[in-house]
Amino acid sequence: MRKITSKLYIALVFLFLYAPIFVLIAYSFNESKSRTVWTGFTFDWYVKLFNNEVILKSLANTLIIALIAAVVSTILGTLAAIGIYNMKKWLRTAIVNITYIPIMNSEMVTGVSLMLLFVALNIDLGYFTLILAHITFCVPYVILNVLPKLRQMNHNLYDAALDLGCNPIQAFRHVIVPEIMPGIVTGFLMSLTYSIDDFIISYFTTGANSQTLPITIYSMTRRKVSPEVNALSAIIFVVVLLILLIMNFKDIRDSAPKKRRKGGAA
Amino acid sequence: MNKNKIIELKNITMEYDGEQILKGINLDIHDKEFVTLLGPSGCGKTTTLRIVGGFITPDSGDVFFGGKRVNDVPPYKRPVNTVFQKYALFPHLNVYENVAFGLRLKKVSEPEISRRVGEMLELVDLKGYDKRGVNQLSGGQQQRIAIARALINNPKVLLLDEPLGALDLKLRKEMQIELKKIQQRMEITFIYVTHDQEEALTMSDTVVVMKDGTIQQIGTPQDIYNEPVNSFVADFIGESNILPGIMHRDRLVEFAGNNFECVDGGFDPMEPVDVVIRPEDIKLTPASDDALNGVVENVTFKGVHYEIIVKAYSDTWMIHSTKAPNVGEVVGITLTPEDIHIMKKSEVKKVNYFKSDLTEGSDIEQKI
Ligand SMILES: Nc1ncnc2c1ncn2[C@@H]1O[C@H](COP(=O)(O)OP(=O)(O)OP(=O)(O)O)[C@@H](O)[C@H]1O
Ligand SMILES: [Mg+2]
């Protein structure tokens, strides 16, 4: 009896969590523009979506910015993590705590302060500021994913690499990077998702030409919610879901014992 | 030993967090020598080895390789290779790639790499393990891969940091023999770190006994065992009975309430000393007025011998014997003068062993 109750409870929780999204996905296939009446199934909104220049441009903006920001923050974050790892203990603790601040901080505050900074420095708001802003909030995620991998690493591995003839750069490439790769990949994927998803910080740091998808959607819904937005949101949801699945799958694989056997019994 | 020196450590000091870890290490290492650094945990063995390997630079003092000062030469330019305390195999590479690592960096041709890796795996008795992941190997196998990975680079000197520490007793004994064979066959110098005195005595040409960042004694295993310079070395190299005594005059010492003849001299009259007696040197005899008598408190079977604890006078004695007395029995403790080793009272003796080498070394220093 208790088992059934608890299962029912879980089902309810998931229903509440996902119902809005399923409604949204359903309505993205609704023939009518109405948000309340179902008049028939159609792909029209998807077709329209892919003919909407504004949306396509902001989609391109979003992806380009996310990619650049994720690549740069992955490189910066990884190097920073290695630097932090090699610091004296008290300094390391201090820096790790500072690293948490951008994550804990209200996005509103981060956004506004970045905007003020850019304005004060006389930098025109646009692609450049947007990318800088995204790098700012992505770097901590990379650091916090790479640091634990460094800590888990046998610290003699670096010495062993030097011992066998690597100079420090070769040791980094041939030994350290492969060891912390899982952390780097997770950091990269997180940066990518957070960058694609970001609205608040982008809102404050974007210019007229560099609007990202979330901002475009926001301005579209302000006038009148077009079912195109439903279609777009459905696509975004599926893409994010896929990335999450990949990340989880990777986690399971990384933490699985290495002595997996190839193939199964016949 | 008249062979040529290949490594010299001169007055090495090292400090961590305000604590002096090495306090003036002077050590010469000769070609093809098997040198063991022996000492209790935390005495600075690994630190000394890391200085030889180039992973850390000493605060003061110099390291010479073949007469050249190498303090600032990084590890990848030193003709030494290391087997690390926890092996430090590369988990993302398989056995073959781990062993091939050093050759790959030197851009050795693929067929040559393949041939030499094969040879190495054969040497360490792991032929056919090429494709295994290193985490799929047992401790002993990982250990041998670590040795192969280091040896394939033809180092002049191999540094080994407690390489057998994680192995069980039987495997450890086998590997000791194996390592000694490898060292002799390849004719290279081994600097070997251990805190196992038996391992040090069985494998080494030269044993360096360390304590608290200082070298206590350098010598052959026989020297160290038979002529320990102080009671620390005596106690660390095999269990010993260490009793307080008073040196009446040369060759006469008082301890345990009796006067004994001994073979040592050169102490001040009535100087307090430590008397060191090995458990296996003591003969148990029936109690008599001529012997030091005591009561057997405990008898433990140790395989080859019995370990017998005897309370005599105000001291507790440990005695090794193949015959077991009964607990509570009164026995006589019989000593010959050669069994009694007199040590200066708990003072750490300055080791003057390398005096002549030091002056010689400073010449080299000037030439550079
Ligand atoms: N990187 C470091 N930072 C601070 N202290 C250190 C560091 N490395 C070693 N020490 C200290 O130096 C001392 C000697 O260490 P070392 O590793 O040389 O000992 P060891 O003789 O190899 O001991 P063991 O047999 O346990 O391996 C220890 O007290 C240790 O705490
Ligand atoms: Mg050590």
mmCIF file with all atom_site columns, N, CA and C in Angstrom, chain A residues 258-259 261-262, chain B residues 89-99 121 126-138 141 145:
data_model
loop_
_atom_site.group_PDB
_atom_site.id
_atom_site.type_symbol
_atom_site.label_atom_id
_atom_site.label_alt_id
_atom_site.label_comp_id
_atom_site.label_asym_id
_atom_site.label_entity_id
_atom_site.label_seq_id
_atom_site.pdbx_PDB_ins_code
_atom_site.Cartn_x
_atom_site.Cartn_y
_atom_site.Cartn_z
_atom_site.occupancy
_atom_site.B_iso_or_equiv
_atom_site.pdbx_formal_charge
_atom_site.auth_seq_id
_atom_site.auth_comp_id
_atom_site.auth_asym_id
_atom_site.auth_atom_id
_atom_site.pdbx_PDB_model_num
ATOM 1  N N  . LYS A 1 258 ? 36.467 0.567   -13.971 1.00 0.00 ? 258 LYS A N  1
ATOM 2  C CA . LYS A 1 258 ? 37.157 0.464   -15.256 1.00 0.00 ? 258 LYS A CA 1
ATOM 3  C C  . LYS A 1 258 ? 37.169 -0.960  -15.791 1.00 0.00 ? 258 LYS A C  1
ATOM 4  N N  . LYS A 1 259 ? 36.863 -1.925  -14.928 1.00 0.00 ? 259 LYS A N  1
ATOM 5  C CA . LYS A 1 259 ? 37.010 -3.301  -15.404 1.00 0.00 ? 259 LYS A CA 1
ATOM 6  C C  . LYS A 1 259 ? 35.750 -3.814  -16.091 1.00 0.00 ? 259 LYS A C  1
ATOM 7  N N  . ARG A 1 261 ? 33.608 -5.405  -18.806 1.00 0.00 ? 261 ARG A N  1
ATOM 8  C CA . ARG A 1 261 ? 33.949 -6.430  -19.795 1.00 0.00 ? 261 ARG A CA 1
ATOM 9  C C  . ARG A 1 261 ? 33.352 -6.063  -21.136 1.00 0.00 ? 261 ARG A C  1
ATOM 10 N N  . LYS A 1 262 ? 34.107 -6.376  -22.168 1.00 0.00 ? 262 LYS A N  1
ATOM 11 C CA . LYS A 1 262 ? 33.573 -6.140  -23.510 1.00 0.00 ? 262 LYS A CA 1
ATOM 12 C C  . LYS A 1 262 ? 32.598 -7.249  -23.862 1.00 0.00 ? 262 LYS A C  1
ATOM 13 N N  . LEU B 2 89  ? 51.379 5.119   -12.241 1.00 0.00 ? 89  LEU B N  1
ATOM 14 C CA . LEU B 2 89  ? 51.175 4.742   -13.649 1.00 0.00 ? 89  LEU B CA 1
ATOM 15 C C  . LEU B 2 89  ? 50.105 5.653   -14.225 1.00 0.00 ? 89  LEU B C  1
ATOM 16 N N  . PHE B 2 90  ? 50.149 5.858   -15.547 1.00 0.00 ? 90  PHE B N  1
ATOM 17 C CA . PHE B 2 90  ? 49.161 6.740   -16.169 1.00 0.00 ? 90  PHE B CA 1
ATOM 18 C C  . PHE B 2 90  ? 47.863 5.962   -16.416 1.00 0.00 ? 90  PHE B C  1
ATOM 19 N N  . PRO B 2 91  ? 46.791 6.314   -15.710 1.00 0.00 ? 91  PRO B N  1
ATOM 20 C CA . PRO B 2 91  ? 45.572 5.501   -15.788 1.00 0.00 ? 91  PRO B CA 1
ATOM 21 C C  . PRO B 2 91  ? 44.916 5.545   -17.167 1.00 0.00 ? 91  PRO B C  1
ATOM 22 N N  . HIS B 2 92  ? 45.175 6.613   -17.937 1.00 0.00 ? 92  HIS B N  1
ATOM 23 C CA . HIS B 2 92  ? 44.501 6.703   -19.227 1.00 0.00 ? 92  HIS B CA 1
ATOM 24 C C  . HIS B 2 92  ? 45.242 5.949   -20.318 1.00 0.00 ? 92  HIS B C  1
ATOM 25 N N  . LEU B 2 93  ? 46.371 5.337   -19.978 1.00 0.00 ? 93  LEU B N  1
ATOM 26 C CA . LEU B 2 93  ? 47.127 4.585   -20.980 1.00 0.00 ? 93  LEU B CA 1
ATOM 27 C C  . LEU B 2 93  ? 47.182 3.108   -20.582 1.00 0.00 ? 93  LEU B C  1
ATOM 28 N N  . ASN B 2 94  ? 47.250 2.242   -21.598 1.00 0.00 ? 94  ASN B N  1
ATOM 29 C CA . ASN B 2 94  ? 47.366 0.818   -21.266 1.00 0.00 ? 94  ASN B CA 1
ATOM 30 C C  . ASN B 2 94  ? 48.816 0.472   -20.923 1.00 0.00 ? 94  ASN B C  1
ATOM 31 N N  . VAL B 2 95  ? 49.058 -0.775  -20.606 1.00 0.00 ? 95  VAL B N  1
ATOM 32 C CA . VAL B 2 95  ? 50.380 -1.206  -20.164 1.00 0.00 ? 95  VAL B CA 1
ATOM 33 C C  . VAL B 2 95  ? 51.449 -0.848  -21.198 1.00 0.00 ? 95  VAL B C  1
ATOM 34 N N  . TYR B 2 96  ? 51.169 -1.191  -22.458 1.00 0.00 ? 96  TYR B N  1
ATOM 35 C CA . TYR B 2 96  ? 52.140 -0.937  -23.524 1.00 0.00 ? 96  TYR B CA 1
ATOM 36 C C  . TYR B 2 96  ? 52.497 0.555   -23.585 1.00 0.00 ? 96  TYR B C  1
ATOM 37 N N  . GLU B 2 97  ? 51.462 1.395   -23.600 1.00 0.00 ? 97  GLU B N  1
ATOM 38 C CA . GLU B 2 97  ? 51.698 2.835   -23.745 1.00 0.00 ? 97  GLU B CA 1
ATOM 39 C C  . GLU B 2 97  ? 52.390 3.426   -22.517 1.00 0.00 ? 97  GLU B C  1
ATOM 40 N N  . ASN B 2 98  ? 52.096 2.886   -21.341 1.00 0.00 ? 98  ASN B N  1
ATOM 41 C CA . ASN B 2 98  ? 52.795 3.338   -20.142 1.00 0.00 ? 98  ASN B CA 1
ATOM 42 C C  . ASN B 2 98  ? 54.290 3.083   -20.273 1.00 0.00 ? 98  ASN B C  1
ATOM 43 N N  . VAL B 2 99  ? 54.630 1.857   -20.682 1.00 0.00 ? 99  VAL B N  1
ATOM 44 C CA . VAL B 2 99  ? 56.047 1.503   -20.784 1.00 0.00 ? 99  VAL B CA 1
ATOM 45 C C  . VAL B 2 99  ? 56.712 2.284   -21.917 1.00 0.00 ? 99  VAL B C  1
ATOM 46 N N  . LEU B 2 121 ? 58.861 -5.893  -20.920 1.00 0.00 ? 121 LEU B N  1
ATOM 47 C CA . LEU B 2 121 ? 57.773 -6.674  -20.323 1.00 0.00 ? 121 LEU B CA 1
ATOM 48 C C  . LEU B 2 121 ? 58.258 -8.091  -20.029 1.00 0.00 ? 121 LEU B C  1
ATOM 49 N N  . LEU B 2 126 ? 56.005 -9.884  -17.520 1.00 0.00 ? 126 LEU B N  1
ATOM 50 C CA . LEU B 2 126 ? 54.604 -9.558  -17.811 1.00 0.00 ? 126 LEU B CA 1
ATOM 51 C C  . LEU B 2 126 ? 54.365 -9.560  -19.323 1.00 0.00 ? 126 LEU B C  1
ATOM 52 N N  . LYS B 2 127 ? 54.980 -10.509 -19.984 1.00 0.00 ? 127 LYS B N  1
ATOM 53 C CA . LYS B 2 127 ? 54.786 -10.629 -21.426 1.00 0.00 ? 127 LYS B CA 1
ATOM 54 C C  . LYS B 2 127 ? 53.312 -10.873 -21.716 1.00 0.00 ? 127 LYS B C  1
ATOM 55 N N  . GLY B 2 128 ? 52.804 -10.222 -22.760 1.00 0.00 ? 128 GLY B N  1
ATOM 56 C CA . GLY B 2 128 ? 51.424 -10.474 -23.164 1.00 0.00 ? 128 GLY B CA 1
ATOM 57 C C  . GLY B 2 128 ? 50.405 -9.623  -22.430 1.00 0.00 ? 128 GLY B C  1
ATOM 58 N N  . TYR B 2 129 ? 50.877 -8.711  -21.557 1.00 0.00 ? 129 TYR B N  1
ATOM 59 C CA . TYR B 2 129 ? 49.942 -7.842  -20.839 1.00 0.00 ? 129 TYR B CA 1
ATOM 60 C C  . TYR B 2 129 ? 49.759 -6.491  -21.536 1.00 0.00 ? 129 TYR B C  1
ATOM 61 N N  . ASP B 2 130 ? 50.352 -6.344  -22.738 1.00 0.00 ? 130 ASP B N  1
ATOM 62 C CA . ASP B 2 130 ? 50.405 -5.058  -23.433 1.00 0.00 ? 130 ASP B CA 1
ATOM 63 C C  . ASP B 2 130 ? 49.094 -4.279  -23.412 1.00 0.00 ? 130 ASP B C  1
ATOM 64 N N  . LYS B 2 131 ? 48.022 -4.971  -23.721 1.00 0.00 ? 131 LYS B N  1
ATOM 65 C CA . LYS B 2 131 ? 46.767 -4.259  -23.978 1.00 0.00 ? 131 LYS B CA 1
ATOM 66 C C  . LYS B 2 131 ? 45.945 -4.025  -22.720 1.00 0.00 ? 131 LYS B C  1
ATOM 67 N N  . ARG B 2 132 ? 46.413 -4.533  -21.585 1.00 0.00 ? 132 ARG B N  1
ATOM 68 C CA . ARG B 2 132 ? 45.643 -4.367  -20.342 1.00 0.00 ? 132 ARG B CA 1
ATOM 69 C C  . ARG B 2 132 ? 45.635 -2.912  -19.887 1.00 0.00 ? 132 ARG B C  1
ATOM 70 N N  . GLY B 2 133 ? 44.543 -2.511  -19.255 1.00 0.00 ? 133 GLY B N  1
ATOM 71 C CA . GLY B 2 133 ? 44.529 -1.218  -18.580 1.00 0.00 ? 133 GLY B CA 1
ATOM 72 C C  . GLY B 2 133 ? 45.298 -1.376  -17.283 1.00 0.00 ? 133 GLY B C  1
ATOM 73 N N  . VAL B 2 134 ? 45.969 -0.307  -16.832 1.00 0.00 ? 134 VAL B N  1
ATOM 74 C CA . VAL B 2 134 ? 46.813 -0.474  -15.646 1.00 0.00 ? 134 VAL B CA 1
ATOM 75 C C  . VAL B 2 134 ? 45.988 -0.709  -14.387 1.00 0.00 ? 134 VAL B C  1
ATOM 76 N N  . ASN B 2 135 ? 44.708 -0.297  -14.422 1.00 0.00 ? 135 ASN B N  1
ATOM 77 C CA . ASN B 2 135 ? 43.882 -0.533  -13.241 1.00 0.00 ? 135 ASN B CA 1
ATOM 78 C C  . ASN B 2 135 ? 43.390 -1.969  -13.149 1.00 0.00 ? 135 ASN B C  1
ATOM 79 N N  . GLN B 2 136 ? 43.651 -2.721  -14.211 1.00 0.00 ? 136 GLN B N  1
ATOM 80 C CA . GLN B 2 136 ? 43.243 -4.126  -14.185 1.00 0.00 ? 136 GLN B CA 1
ATOM 81 C C  . GLN B 2 136 ? 44.361 -5.015  -13.669 1.00 0.00 ? 136 GLN B C  1
ATOM 82 N N  . LEU B 2 137 ? 45.452 -4.404  -13.188 1.00 0.00 ? 137 LEU B N  1
ATOM 83 C CA . LEU B 2 137 ? 46.580 -5.202  -12.733 1.00 0.00 ? 137 LEU B CA 1
ATOM 84 C C  . LEU B 2 137 ? 46.606 -5.274  -11.215 1.00 0.00 ? 137 LEU B C  1
ATOM 85 N N  . SER B 2 138 ? 47.207 -6.328  -10.701 1.00 0.00 ? 138 SER B N  1
ATOM 86 C CA . SER B 2 138 ? 47.379 -6.441  -9.252  1.00 0.00 ? 138 SER B CA 1
ATOM 87 C C  . SER B 2 138 ? 48.485 -5.483  -8.814  1.00 0.00 ? 138 SER B C  1
ATOM 88 N N  . GLN B 2 141 ? 51.875 -6.469  -10.076 1.00 0.00 ? 141 GLN B N  1
ATOM 89 C CA . GLN B 2 141 ? 52.030 -6.261  -11.518 1.00 0.00 ? 141 GLN B CA 1
ATOM 90 C C  . GLN B 2 141 ? 52.216 -4.787  -11.836 1.00 0.00 ? 141 GLN B C  1
ATOM 91 N N  . ILE B 2 145 ? 55.303 -2.926  -13.743 1.00 0.00 ? 145 ILE B N  1
ATOM 92 C CA . ILE B 2 145 ? 55.149 -2.038  -14.900 1.00 0.00 ? 145 ILE B CA 1
ATOM 93 C C  . ILE B 2 145 ? 55.859 -0.711  -14.618 1.00 0.00 ? 145 ILE B C  1
#
